[in-house]
DNA sequence: GTAGACCTTCCAGCGCACTGGAAGGTCAAG
DNA sequence: CTTGACCTTCCAGTGCGCTGGAAGGTCTAC
């Protein structure tokens, strides 16, 4: 199976597949006499796993660690469960931050609606934002 | 006022201040005979505005556009209001995405709790994630 | 005169996951 | 024999907002 076929069946680009190899997610495949990568069928499953794991929000580094466990013959389930829990925590934190940012932005929008442009001075630059020292980039 | 003083009063690093100058957010200040940057007092206000705008989630490019309007003598209020509205829309979209991702991860966590590690085969790599083809990286 | 606090410029890198492009090799069909 | 689809490697860039470090200049205090 050549890289183009693998790309077609997995929905990834050939560039991405080579990148995954270089990133240690895929083992180096055997080559044809002409030097083309010649993948075994099961690489399809491996890419499907990577896609699923990406969909669950795992980073490539995390996926690499899961694959390394499996490749070493271990069962990565416990590890995967821990990663999922950690990502849940991350997401909850980000949701909280985002909600705070939204509240701040809502307040600014109201303030904007109530602001007379004439009040904005050169020194303020823009009165709408002046003094909204929230320290909360998102 | 030298760059170190400005850094101290604004809470930014000297690196960041030079970076802002290079990024077109700060005009080039006059120099002392020794070649040091010598900022006027009002640069403090300008940095305070940048900080406030960053806190509201505006990008440096957006902030640059606001400052350019003000520097051109225009009142940027309308522009700022539009940017705020746009960021509100962005945030709402991101919140929706994040909530969906969280729901998916919750489901995975439950599945993980109910999964017997023995079910994970080499071909699966990890059954917990198998077939969760959600296409929703976050 | 020398320590050291501060400043200067310039270049490079981070993290993340790719993506683009150049320059060239391989292979099947016509 | 040529066309063209496909493949190879290697290098570099994307976006975003900085951050680090090297190599050197300036100024104040002792």
Coordinates of C-alpha atoms (C1' of nucleotides) in Angstrom, one line a residue:
Chain A
X1 CA 0.0 0.0 0.0
X2 CA 1.6 3.3 -1.1
X3 CA 1.3 6.5 0.8
X4 CA -1.3 7.9 -1.6
X5 CA -3.6 5.0 -1.0
X6 CA -3.1 5.4 2.7
X7 CA -3.9 9.1 2.4
X8 CA -7.1 8.3 0.5
X9 CA -8.3 5.7 2.9
X10 CA -7.4 7.7 6.1
X11 CA -8.4 11.1 4.9
X12 CA -5.1 12.6 5.8
X13 CA -2.6 14.1 3.4
X14 CA 0.6 12.4 2.3
X15 CA 2.4 15.3 3.9
X16 CA 0.7 14.6 7.2
X17 CA 1.5 10.9 7.1
X18 CA 5.2 11.6 6.4
X19 CA 5.1 14.2 9.2
X20 CA 3.6 11.6 11.6
X21 CA 6.4 9.2 10.7
X22 CA 8.9 11.9 11.4
X23 CA 7.2 12.7 14.7
X24 CA 7.5 9.1 15.8
X25 CA 3.8 8.2 15.5
X26 CA 4.3 5.8 12.7
X27 CA 7.2 3.4 12.3
X28 CA 9.3 3.6 9.2
X29 CA 7.6 1.4 6.6
X30 CA 9.5 -0.9 4.3
X31 CA 10.3 0.4 0.8
X32 CA 9.6 -0.8 -2.7
X33 CA 12.7 -1.3 -4.9
X34 CA 12.0 2.1 -6.3
X35 CA 12.2 3.7 -2.8
X36 CA 8.5 4.2 -2.3
X37 CA 7.0 3.7 1.2
X38 CA 5.1 0.4 1.2
X39 CA 2.6 0.2 4.1
X40 CA 1.1 -2.9 5.6
X41 CA -2.7 -3.0 5.9
X42 CA -2.7 -2.4 9.6
X43 CA -1.3 1.1 9.3
X44 CA -4.8 2.0 8.4
X45 CA -5.9 1.0 11.9
X46 CA -3.1 2.9 13.4
X47 CA -4.0 6.1 11.6
X48 CA -7.7 5.5 12.5
X49 CA -6.6 5.4 16.1
X50 CA -4.6 8.6 15.8
X51 CA -7.6 10.3 14.2
X52 CA -9.8 9.2 17.0
X53 CA -7.3 10.3 19.6
X54 CA -6.9 13.7 17.9
X55 CA -10.7 14.0 17.9
X56 CA -10.7 13.4 21.6
X57 CA -8.3 16.3 22.0
X58 CA -5.1 14.4 22.7
X59 CA -1.9 16.0 21.5
X60 CA 0.5 14.2 19.2
X61 CA 2.9 13.9 22.1
X62 CA 0.2 12.1 24.1
X63 CA -0.8 9.9 21.3
X64 CA 2.9 9.0 20.8
X65 CA 3.0 7.9 24.4
X66 CA 0.0 5.7 24.1
X67 CA 1.3 4.1 20.9
X68 CA 4.7 3.6 22.6
X69 CA 3.0 1.6 25.4
X70 CA 1.0 -0.5 22.9
X71 CA 4.1 -1.0 20.8
X72 CA 6.0 -2.2 23.9
X73 CA 3.3 -4.8 24.4
X74 CA 1.6 -3.1 27.3
X75 CA -2.1 -2.2 27.6
X76 CA -2.4 1.6 27.5
X77 CA -5.9 1.7 28.9
X78 CA -5.0 3.1 32.3
X79 CA -2.8 5.7 30.6
X80 CA -5.6 6.7 28.2
X81 CA -8.1 7.0 31.0
X82 CA -5.7 9.4 32.8
X83 CA -5.2 11.4 29.7
X84 CA -8.9 11.7 29.1
X85 CA -9.5 12.8 32.7
X86 CA -6.7 15.4 32.4
X87 CA -8.2 16.8 29.3
X88 CA -11.6 17.0 30.9
X89 CA -10.0 19.1 33.7
X90 CA -8.3 21.3 31.1
X91 CA -11.5 21.8 29.2
X92 CA -13.4 22.7 32.4
X93 CA -10.7 25.3 33.2
X94 CA -10.9 26.7 29.7
X95 CA -14.6 26.9 29.8
X96 CA -14.5 28.9 33.1
X97 CA -11.9 31.3 31.6
X98 CA -13.9 31.7 28.4
X99 CA -17.1 32.4 30.4
X100 CA -15.4 35.1 32.4
X101 CA -14.0 36.6 29.2
X102 CA -17.4 36.6 27.7
X103 CA -18.9 38.3 30.7
X104 CA -16.2 41.0 30.5
X105 CA -16.8 41.4 26.8
X106 CA -20.6 41.6 27.3
X107 CA -20.0 44.4 29.8
X108 CA -17.8 46.2 27.3
X109 CA -20.4 45.9 24.6
X110 CA -23.0 47.5 26.9
X111 CA -20.6 50.2 27.8
X112 CA -19.9 50.7 24.1
X113 CA -23.6 51.2 23.5
X114 CA -23.8 53.8 26.2
X115 CA -20.6 55.6 25.3
X116 CA -20.6 59.0 23.5
X117 CA -17.8 59.0 21.0
X118 CA -17.1 62.6 22.0
X119 CA -16.0 61.3 25.4
X120 CA -13.0 59.5 23.9
X121 CA -10.0 61.7 24.2
X122 CA -6.7 61.4 22.6
X123 CA -5.2 60.4 25.9
X124 CA -7.7 57.6 26.5
X125 CA -7.3 56.4 23.0
X126 CA -10.7 54.8 23.4
X127 CA -12.8 55.3 26.5
X128 CA -14.7 52.0 26.0
X129 CA -11.7 50.0 26.9
X130 CA -10.2 52.4 29.4
X131 CA -9.5 51.0 32.8
X132 CA -10.8 47.5 32.1
X133 CA -7.8 46.0 33.6
X134 CA -9.0 42.4 33.6
X135 CA -5.7 40.6 33.0
X136 CA -7.6 37.9 31.2
X137 CA -6.5 37.3 27.6
X138 CA -8.2 34.3 26.1
Chain B
X1 CA 11.5 58.0 30.8
X2 CA 13.7 55.0 29.9
X3 CA 12.4 51.7 28.8
X4 CA 13.1 50.1 32.2
X5 CA 10.9 52.6 34.0
X6 CA 8.2 52.2 31.4
X7 CA 8.4 48.4 31.9
X8 CA 8.1 48.8 35.7
X9 CA 5.1 51.1 35.5
X10 CA 3.3 49.1 32.8
X11 CA 4.1 45.7 34.1
X12 CA 5.4 44.6 30.7
X13 CA 9.0 43.5 30.0
X14 CA 11.4 45.7 28.1
X15 CA 11.5 42.9 25.5
X16 CA 7.8 43.2 25.1
X17 CA 7.9 47.0 24.8
X18 CA 10.5 46.8 22.1
X19 CA 8.5 44.1 20.4
X20 CA 5.4 46.4 20.4
X21 CA 7.4 49.1 18.8
X22 CA 8.6 46.7 16.2
X23 CA 5.1 45.5 15.7
X24 CA 3.9 49.0 15.0
X25 CA 1.9 49.5 18.2
X26 CA 4.3 52.1 19.6
X27 CA 5.9 54.9 17.6
X28 CA 9.7 55.1 17.7
X29 CA 10.5 57.2 20.7
X30 CA 13.3 59.9 20.7
X31 CA 16.7 58.8 21.9
X32 CA 19.0 60.2 24.5
X33 CA 22.5 61.2 23.4
X34 CA 23.7 57.8 24.5
X35 CA 21.1 56.1 22.2
X36 CA 18.7 55.0 24.9
X37 CA 14.9 55.2 24.2
X38 CA 13.4 58.2 25.9
X39 CA 9.7 57.9 26.3
X40 CA 7.2 60.7 26.9
X41 CA 4.9 60.3 29.8
X42 CA 1.8 59.5 27.7
X43 CA 3.4 56.3 26.5
X44 CA 2.2 54.9 29.8
X45 CA -1.4 55.6 28.8
X46 CA -0.8 53.9 25.4
X47 CA 0.5 50.8 27.1
X48 CA -2.4 50.8 29.5
X49 CA -4.7 50.9 26.6
X50 CA -2.9 48.0 24.9
X51 CA -3.1 46.0 28.1
X52 CA -6.8 46.7 28.4
X53 CA -7.4 45.8 24.8
X54 CA -5.4 42.6 25.2
X55 CA -7.5 41.8 28.3
X56 CA -10.6 42.2 26.2
X57 CA -9.2 39.6 23.9
X58 CA -8.2 41.8 21.0
X59 CA -5.2 40.7 18.9
X60 CA -2.2 42.9 18.4
X61 CA -3.3 43.4 14.8
X62 CA -6.7 44.6 16.0
X63 CA -5.1 46.9 18.5
X64 CA -2.8 48.3 15.9
X65 CA -5.8 49.1 13.8
X66 CA -7.5 50.9 16.7
X67 CA -4.4 52.9 17.5
X68 CA -3.9 53.8 13.8
X69 CA -7.4 55.3 13.7
X70 CA -6.7 57.3 16.9
X71 CA -3.3 58.4 15.6
X72 CA -5.0 59.5 12.4
X73 CA -7.2 61.8 14.5
X74 CA -10.3 59.7 14.1
X75 CA -12.5 58.4 16.9
X76 CA -12.1 54.6 16.9
X77 CA -15.2 53.9 19.0
X78 CA -17.3 52.4 16.2
X79 CA -14.4 50.2 15.2
X80 CA -13.8 49.1 18.8
X81 CA -17.5 48.3 19.2
X82 CA -17.4 46.1 16.1
X83 CA -14.3 44.3 17.3
X84 CA -15.9 43.6 20.6
X85 CA -19.0 42.2 19.0
X86 CA -16.9 40.0 16.7
X87 CA -15.0 38.7 19.6
X88 CA -18.2 37.9 21.5
X89 CA -19.3 35.9 18.5
X90 CA -16.0 34.1 18.4
X91 CA -16.2 33.3 22.1
X92 CA -19.7 31.9 21.8
X93 CA -18.6 29.7 19.0
X94 CA -15.7 28.5 20.9
X95 CA -17.8 27.8 24.0
X96 CA -20.1 25.7 21.9
X97 CA -17.2 23.7 20.5
X98 CA -15.7 23.3 23.9
X99 CA -18.9 22.1 25.4
X100 CA -19.3 19.5 22.6
X101 CA -15.7 18.3 23.2
X102 CA -16.4 18.0 26.9
X103 CA -19.5 16.0 26.3
X104 CA -17.5 13.7 24.0
X105 CA -14.8 13.3 26.6
X106 CA -17.3 12.6 29.3
X107 CA -18.7 9.8 27.3
X108 CA -15.1 8.5 26.7
X109 CA -14.4 8.7 30.5
X110 CA -17.5 6.6 31.2
X111 CA -16.6 4.2 28.5
X112 CA -13.1 3.9 30.0
X113 CA -14.6 3.1 33.4
X114 CA -16.6 0.3 31.8
X115 CA -13.9 -1.1 29.6
X116 CA -12.1 -4.3 30.5
X117 CA -8.4 -3.7 29.5
X118 CA -8.4 -7.3 28.2
X119 CA -10.7 -6.2 25.4
X120 CA -8.1 -3.9 24.0
X121 CA -6.3 -5.7 21.2
X122 CA -3.2 -4.9 19.4
X123 CA -5.2 -4.0 16.3
X124 CA -7.4 -1.6 18.3
X125 CA -4.5 -0.1 20.0
X126 CA -7.0 1.1 22.6
X127 CA -10.6 0.1 22.6
X128 CA -11.6 3.2 24.6
X129 CA -11.0 5.5 21.7
X130 CA -11.8 3.1 18.9
X131 CA -14.4 4.4 16.5
X132 CA -15.0 7.7 18.2
X133 CA -14.7 9.4 14.9
X134 CA -15.8 12.8 16.1
X135 CA -13.7 15.1 13.9
X136 CA -13.6 17.7 16.6
X137 CA -10.2 18.6 17.8
X138 CA -10.2 21.5 20.2
Chain C
dG1 C1' 39.3 52.5 37.0
dT2 C1' 36.1 49.2 37.6
dA3 C1' 31.9 47.0 38.9
dG4 C1' 27.4 46.4 37.7
dA5 C1' 22.9 48.0 36.4
dC6 C1' 21.0 49.3 32.5
dC7 C1' 20.7 49.9 27.6
dT8 C1' 21.5 48.7 22.4
dT9 C1' 20.9 45.5 18.1
dC10 C1' 20.3 41.3 15.9
dC11 C1' 19.1 36.6 15.4
dA12 C1' 16.7 32.6 16.8
dG13 C1' 13.3 29.8 19.0
dC14 C1' 9.0 28.5 21.5
dG15 C1' 4.5 25.5 20.9
dC16 C1' 1.5 23.0 17.9
dA17 C1' 0.3 20.5 13.9
dC18 C1' 1.0 20.8 9.9
dT19 C1' 1.6 22.9 4.9
dG20 C1' 4.1 24.6 0.8
dG21 C1' 7.5 24.4 -2.5
dA22 C1' 11.7 23.1 -5.0
dA23 C1' 14.3 19.7 -7.3
dG24 C1' 14.4 15.4 -8.6
dG25 C1' 13.3 10.0 -9.1
dT26 C1' 9.8 6.0 -10.5
dC27 C1' 6.5 3.8 -13.1
dA28 C1' 2.6 2.7 -16.2
dA29 C1' 0.1 4.0 -20.3
dG30 C1' -0.1 5.5 -24.9
Chain D
dC1 C1' 10.0 8.1 -26.0
dT2 C1' 7.2 11.1 -23.7
dT3 C1' 3.6 12.4 -20.7
dG4 C1' 1.9 12.7 -16.4
dA5 C1' 0.6 10.8 -11.9
dC6 C1' 2.9 9.7 -8.2
dC7 C1' 6.7 9.4 -5.2
dT8 C1' 11.3 11.0 -2.8
dT9 C1' 14.0 14.4 0.3
dC10 C1' 15.0 18.7 2.3
dC11 C1' 14.1 23.2 3.8
dA12 C1' 11.2 26.7 5.3
dG13 C1' 7.0 28.9 6.7
dT14 C1' 2.4 29.4 9.0
dG15 C1' 0.0 32.1 13.3
dC16 C1' 0.5 34.4 17.7
dG17 C1' 2.9 36.9 21.1
dC18 C1' 6.4 37.0 22.9
dT19 C1' 11.1 35.3 25.1
dG20 C1' 16.1 34.2 25.3
dG21 C1' 20.7 35.0 24.4
dA22 C1' 24.9 36.9 22.5
dA23 C1' 27.9 40.7 21.9
dG24 C1' 28.5 45.1 22.9
dG25 C1' 27.6 50.3 24.5
dT26 C1' 26.4 53.8 28.4
dC27 C1' 26.1 55.7 32.7
dT28 C1' 26.4 56.0 37.9
dA29 C1' 28.6 55.0 42.2
dC30 C1' 32.4 53.7 44.7

